[in-house]
């Protein structure tokens, strides 16, 4: 029989509890909302530390409101001091002070940590300020069990203009991360590529002809964090994440809104009978 749900923080989770440190998407497609749905899909109890609020829909982000770093730290400490966590994940962190607050909170906890370096929304809106990129690399990469950029994010972080995910993953590890998983939703080759510092693993993924990928990256990294919280190896958790995110895209809500529709990770949930 399965054991109790795992726990995770500032991250997203599956099979275990997680506390996501990320932003709130008022459209419900990405960010904390996507994290918590992915945690539920994986049987995990998700917790959250919201660092910013976004006014957002399927067409884009119209406003961002940062929360005070001290309050972000208070959220993380509150859940970890009482409930605890089995893994954590970060998403959109937006600014240098917010990244520093999250890093300060997580550094002494020694949790498996998925760092999703969210830089630009699928709509094109910037979600990480330019002067915060160096802080993200310096403070969170050394804490990360794995970093999970998509192809454009990996290229921006490494400043290498290539679609060779193996090369990008190696460069990200050289920048301080223990492992890197460059996801396969962009570029010519549909494959997630994992490099753990010594071994490469290519995970083929399906490309879906559906305009409903908003929140796919959040869902992927949340499912990955959930797998780590449940005790899976990094390779096993990466394979789980590919399946969960791919299924969510395949059942995405393409008719919702006027832009890129959200993924639907809970599509097989049956409503209770009256």
Short mmCIF file of C-alpha atoms in Angstrom, two decimals:
data_model
loop_
_atom_site.label_atom_id
_atom_site.label_comp_id
_atom_site.label_asym_id
_atom_site.label_seq_id
_atom_site.Cartn_x
_atom_site.Cartn_y
_atom_site.Cartn_z
CA UNK A 1 0.00 0.00 0.00
CA UNK A 2 1.23 3.53 -0.66
CA UNK A 3 2.58 5.47 2.28
CA UNK A 4 1.52 8.94 3.38
CA UNK A 5 1.84 11.79 0.95
CA UNK A 6 5.28 13.26 0.61
CA UNK A 7 5.94 16.90 1.32
CA UNK A 8 7.76 19.54 -0.63
CA UNK A 9 8.38 23.26 -0.53
CA UNK A 10 8.59 26.22 -2.95
CA UNK A 11 8.40 23.68 -5.41
CA UNK A 12 5.72 21.64 -6.83
CA UNK A 13 5.06 18.11 -5.93
CA UNK A 14 3.68 14.71 -6.83
CA UNK A 15 3.34 11.75 -4.46
CA UNK A 16 4.60 13.95 -1.64
CA UNK A 17 4.08 17.36 -0.12
CA UNK A 18 5.72 20.31 -1.76
CA UNK A 19 5.69 24.00 -1.09
CA UNK A 20 5.92 25.94 -4.34
CA UNK A 21 7.80 29.19 -4.28
CA UNK A 22 6.50 30.87 -7.34
CA UNK A 23 3.92 33.34 -8.61
CA UNK A 24 0.15 33.23 -8.77
CA UNK A 25 -1.43 33.11 -12.24
CA UNK A 26 -4.86 34.75 -12.10
CA UNK A 27 -5.80 32.79 -15.23
CA UNK A 28 -5.22 29.51 -13.41
CA UNK A 29 -3.01 28.04 -16.13
CA UNK A 30 0.55 28.28 -14.81
CA UNK A 31 2.44 29.21 -11.65
CA UNK A 32 1.20 28.11 -8.25
CA UNK A 33 -2.14 27.04 -9.69
CA UNK A 34 -0.47 24.65 -12.14
CA UNK A 35 1.87 23.39 -9.44
CA UNK A 36 -0.91 22.50 -7.03
CA UNK A 37 -2.93 20.73 -9.73
CA UNK A 38 0.13 18.72 -10.76
CA UNK A 39 0.81 17.80 -7.13
CA UNK A 40 -2.76 16.58 -6.78
CA UNK A 41 -2.44 14.60 -10.01
CA UNK A 42 0.57 12.84 -8.52
CA UNK A 43 -1.08 12.15 -5.18
CA UNK A 44 0.95 14.73 -3.29
CA UNK A 45 0.00 17.33 -0.72
CA UNK A 46 1.19 20.61 -2.19
CA UNK A 47 2.06 23.70 -0.19
CA UNK A 48 2.88 27.14 -1.51
CA UNK A 49 4.98 30.23 -0.92
CA UNK A 50 3.79 32.91 -3.32
CA UNK A 51 6.45 35.44 -4.28
CA UNK A 52 4.42 37.55 -6.71
CA UNK A 53 0.92 38.04 -8.04
CA UNK A 54 0.34 38.30 -11.77
CA UNK A 55 -2.63 39.75 -13.63
CA UNK A 56 -2.61 37.14 -16.37
CA UNK A 57 -4.80 35.34 -18.87
CA UNK A 58 -4.23 33.22 -21.98
CA UNK A 59 -3.13 36.31 -23.93
CA UNK A 60 -0.37 37.45 -21.59
CA UNK A 61 0.70 39.12 -18.35
CA UNK A 62 -0.61 42.65 -17.83
CA UNK A 63 0.77 43.37 -14.34
CA UNK A 64 3.09 41.87 -11.71
CA UNK A 65 2.99 42.69 -8.01
CA UNK A 66 5.93 41.49 -5.91
CA UNK A 67 5.36 40.44 -2.32
CA UNK A 68 7.80 41.61 0.37
CA UNK A 69 10.78 39.22 0.63
CA UNK A 70 10.28 38.99 4.39
CA UNK A 71 6.74 37.70 3.83
CA UNK A 72 7.98 35.17 1.28
CA UNK A 73 10.45 33.90 3.88
CA UNK A 74 7.66 33.77 6.48
CA UNK A 75 5.52 31.57 4.21
CA UNK A 76 8.34 29.08 3.62
CA UNK A 77 9.35 28.93 7.28
CA UNK A 78 5.74 28.53 8.41
CA UNK A 79 5.08 25.37 6.39
CA UNK A 80 8.53 23.83 6.80
CA UNK A 81 8.74 24.40 10.55
CA UNK A 82 5.36 22.72 11.13
CA UNK A 83 4.54 20.35 8.26
CA UNK A 84 7.95 19.76 6.74
CA UNK A 85 8.64 18.70 3.17
CA UNK A 86 10.19 15.88 1.17
CA UNK A 87 11.19 18.06 -1.77
CA UNK A 88 10.85 21.61 -3.02
CA UNK A 89 10.58 23.44 -6.32
CA UNK A 90 10.95 27.03 -7.43
CA UNK A 91 9.17 28.67 -10.34
CA UNK A 92 8.88 32.32 -11.33
CA UNK A 93 10.91 34.33 -8.80
CA UNK A 94 11.08 37.59 -10.79
CA UNK A 95 13.63 39.69 -8.87
CA UNK A 96 16.95 39.55 -7.06
CA UNK A 97 15.52 40.23 -3.55
CA UNK A 98 12.92 37.48 -3.97
CA UNK A 99 15.53 34.97 -5.14
CA UNK A 100 17.74 35.82 -2.19
CA UNK A 101 14.86 35.37 0.26
CA UNK A 102 14.01 31.94 -1.18
CA UNK A 103 17.66 30.84 -1.22
CA UNK A 104 18.18 31.97 2.37
CA UNK A 105 15.13 29.98 3.46
CA UNK A 106 15.99 26.79 1.59
CA UNK A 107 19.78 26.66 2.07
CA UNK A 108 19.72 25.21 5.61
CA UNK A 109 16.90 22.75 4.84
CA UNK A 110 18.87 20.36 2.62
CA UNK A 111 15.80 19.34 0.59
CA UNK A 112 15.79 17.83 -2.88
CA UNK A 113 15.22 20.95 -4.97
CA UNK A 114 13.98 21.43 -8.52
CA UNK A 115 14.84 24.87 -9.87
CA UNK A 116 12.65 25.81 -12.83
CA UNK A 117 14.34 28.99 -14.12
CA UNK A 118 11.20 30.64 -15.46
CA UNK A 119 12.34 33.60 -17.53
CA UNK A 120 9.65 34.30 -20.14
CA UNK A 121 5.97 33.31 -20.29
CA UNK A 122 4.61 31.42 -23.29
CA UNK A 123 2.95 34.72 -24.27
CA UNK A 124 6.36 36.42 -24.39
CA UNK A 125 6.06 38.37 -21.13
CA UNK A 126 9.31 38.65 -19.12
CA UNK A 127 9.06 36.84 -15.79
CA UNK A 128 12.65 37.28 -14.56
CA UNK A 129 14.29 40.68 -14.46
CA UNK A 130 17.62 40.86 -16.35
CA UNK A 131 19.60 41.85 -13.25
CA UNK A 132 18.23 38.82 -11.37
CA UNK A 133 19.67 36.17 -13.69
CA UNK A 134 23.11 36.22 -12.07
CA UNK A 135 21.56 35.89 -8.61
CA UNK A 136 19.49 32.92 -9.73
CA UNK A 137 22.63 31.17 -10.96
CA UNK A 138 24.81 32.12 -7.98
CA UNK A 139 22.30 31.41 -5.20
CA UNK A 140 19.94 28.68 -6.43
CA UNK A 141 21.98 26.58 -8.86
CA UNK A 142 24.28 25.30 -6.06
CA UNK A 143 21.21 24.26 -4.03
CA UNK A 144 19.47 22.54 -6.93
CA UNK A 145 19.19 18.81 -7.34
CA UNK A 146 18.30 19.63 -10.94
CA UNK A 147 17.53 22.72 -13.01
CA UNK A 148 14.81 22.38 -15.68
CA UNK A 149 14.98 25.12 -18.33
CA UNK A 150 13.28 24.86 -21.68
CA UNK A 151 15.46 25.30 -24.76
CA UNK A 152 15.25 29.13 -25.00
CA UNK A 153 15.92 29.47 -21.26
CA UNK A 154 18.91 27.12 -21.45
CA UNK A 155 20.31 29.11 -24.37
CA UNK A 156 19.81 32.41 -22.50
CA UNK A 157 21.36 31.13 -19.27
CA UNK A 158 24.42 29.61 -20.93
CA UNK A 159 24.69 32.23 -23.70
CA UNK A 160 25.17 29.36 -26.17
CA UNK A 161 23.16 29.54 -29.39
CA UNK A 162 22.66 25.85 -30.05
CA UNK A 163 19.83 23.32 -30.02
CA UNK A 164 22.23 20.63 -28.78
CA UNK A 165 20.57 19.90 -25.46
CA UNK A 166 23.43 17.69 -24.29
CA UNK A 167 25.87 20.57 -24.71
CA UNK A 168 23.50 22.98 -22.96
CA UNK A 169 22.93 20.57 -20.07
CA UNK A 170 26.67 20.12 -19.61
CA UNK A 171 27.13 23.89 -19.59
CA UNK A 172 24.42 24.33 -16.96
CA UNK A 173 26.09 21.76 -14.72
CA UNK A 174 29.39 23.56 -15.21
CA UNK A 175 27.63 26.70 -13.94
CA UNK A 176 26.99 25.06 -10.57
CA UNK A 177 23.92 22.82 -10.84
CA UNK A 178 24.29 19.16 -9.87
CA UNK A 179 22.13 18.12 -12.82
CA UNK A 180 20.27 19.76 -15.69
CA UNK A 181 17.20 18.69 -17.64
CA UNK A 182 16.60 20.70 -20.82
CA UNK A 183 13.00 20.09 -21.82
CA UNK A 184 11.85 19.22 -25.31
CA UNK A 185 8.91 21.47 -26.07
CA UNK A 186 10.95 23.82 -28.30
CA UNK A 187 13.32 23.35 -31.20
CA UNK A 188 13.55 20.71 -33.90
CA UNK A 189 14.03 17.64 -31.71
CA UNK A 190 11.21 16.58 -29.32
CA UNK A 191 13.30 15.20 -26.48
CA UNK A 192 13.96 16.00 -22.82
CA UNK A 193 17.69 15.74 -22.14
CA UNK A 194 19.02 14.97 -18.64
CA UNK A 195 22.67 15.25 -17.62
CA UNK A 196 23.49 14.38 -14.02
CA UNK A 197 27.12 15.39 -14.12
CA UNK A 198 28.35 12.08 -15.48
CA UNK A 199 25.61 10.43 -17.54
CA UNK A 200 23.32 11.61 -20.31
CA UNK A 201 19.74 10.42 -20.72
CA UNK A 202 17.51 11.36 -23.65
CA UNK A 203 13.76 11.05 -22.98
CA UNK A 204 11.67 11.25 -26.19
CA UNK A 205 8.48 13.30 -25.83
CA UNK A 206 5.45 13.65 -28.08
CA UNK A 207 4.69 16.96 -29.79
CA UNK A 208 0.96 17.68 -29.64
CA UNK A 209 -0.84 19.62 -32.36
CA UNK A 210 -2.91 21.53 -29.87
CA UNK A 211 -2.83 25.18 -28.80
CA UNK A 212 -2.93 24.37 -25.11
CA UNK A 213 0.56 24.36 -23.63
CA UNK A 214 0.24 27.17 -21.07
CA UNK A 215 1.53 25.75 -17.79
CA UNK A 216 3.31 22.77 -19.36
CA UNK A 217 6.69 23.73 -17.91
CA UNK A 218 5.27 24.27 -14.42
CA UNK A 219 3.42 20.95 -14.62
CA UNK A 220 6.59 19.17 -15.74
CA UNK A 221 8.80 20.54 -12.98
CA UNK A 222 6.11 19.94 -10.36
CA UNK A 223 5.76 16.30 -11.40
CA UNK A 224 9.54 15.96 -11.33
CA UNK A 225 9.71 17.37 -7.81
CA UNK A 226 6.91 15.04 -6.77
CA UNK A 227 8.82 12.07 -8.05
CA UNK A 228 11.90 13.06 -6.05
CA UNK A 229 9.74 13.53 -2.96
CA UNK A 230 8.36 10.03 -3.44
CA UNK A 231 11.87 8.58 -3.49
CA UNK A 232 12.30 8.05 -7.22
CA UNK A 233 15.74 8.42 -8.72
CA UNK A 234 16.35 11.55 -10.75
CA UNK A 235 16.09 9.60 -14.03
CA UNK A 236 12.82 7.95 -12.91
CA UNK A 237 11.38 11.27 -11.77
CA UNK A 238 12.34 12.87 -15.10
CA UNK A 239 10.58 10.12 -17.01
CA UNK A 240 7.48 10.51 -14.81
CA UNK A 241 7.49 14.25 -15.42
CA UNK A 242 7.60 13.75 -19.18
CA UNK A 243 4.56 11.45 -19.05
CA UNK A 244 2.51 13.69 -16.74
CA UNK A 245 3.25 16.90 -18.66
CA UNK A 246 2.67 15.25 -22.03
CA UNK A 247 -0.69 13.89 -20.92
CA UNK A 248 -1.69 17.33 -19.59
CA UNK A 249 -0.87 18.95 -22.94
CA UNK A 250 -2.69 16.22 -24.88
CA UNK A 251 -5.87 17.02 -22.94
CA UNK A 252 -5.28 20.78 -22.84
CA UNK A 253 -8.13 23.27 -22.90
CA UNK A 254 -7.48 24.73 -26.35
CA UNK A 255 -10.89 26.43 -26.48
CA UNK A 256 -10.39 28.36 -23.25
CA UNK A 257 -9.60 32.04 -23.78
CA UNK A 258 -8.33 33.84 -26.84
CA UNK A 259 -4.66 32.83 -26.60
CA UNK A 260 -2.60 29.81 -25.62
CA UNK A 261 -4.94 27.57 -23.64
CA UNK A 262 -3.89 25.90 -20.38
CA UNK A 263 -2.86 22.29 -19.97
CA UNK A 264 -5.33 20.03 -18.17
CA UNK A 265 -3.50 17.72 -15.81
CA UNK A 266 -6.70 16.70 -13.97
CA UNK A 267 -8.67 15.75 -17.09
CA UNK A 268 -9.48 12.25 -15.83
CA UNK A 269 -10.92 13.40 -12.52
CA UNK A 270 -14.48 12.13 -12.19
CA UNK A 271 -16.95 14.50 -10.47
CA UNK A 272 -18.76 12.99 -7.50
CA UNK A 273 -22.28 11.77 -8.18
CA UNK A 274 -25.11 13.74 -6.60
#
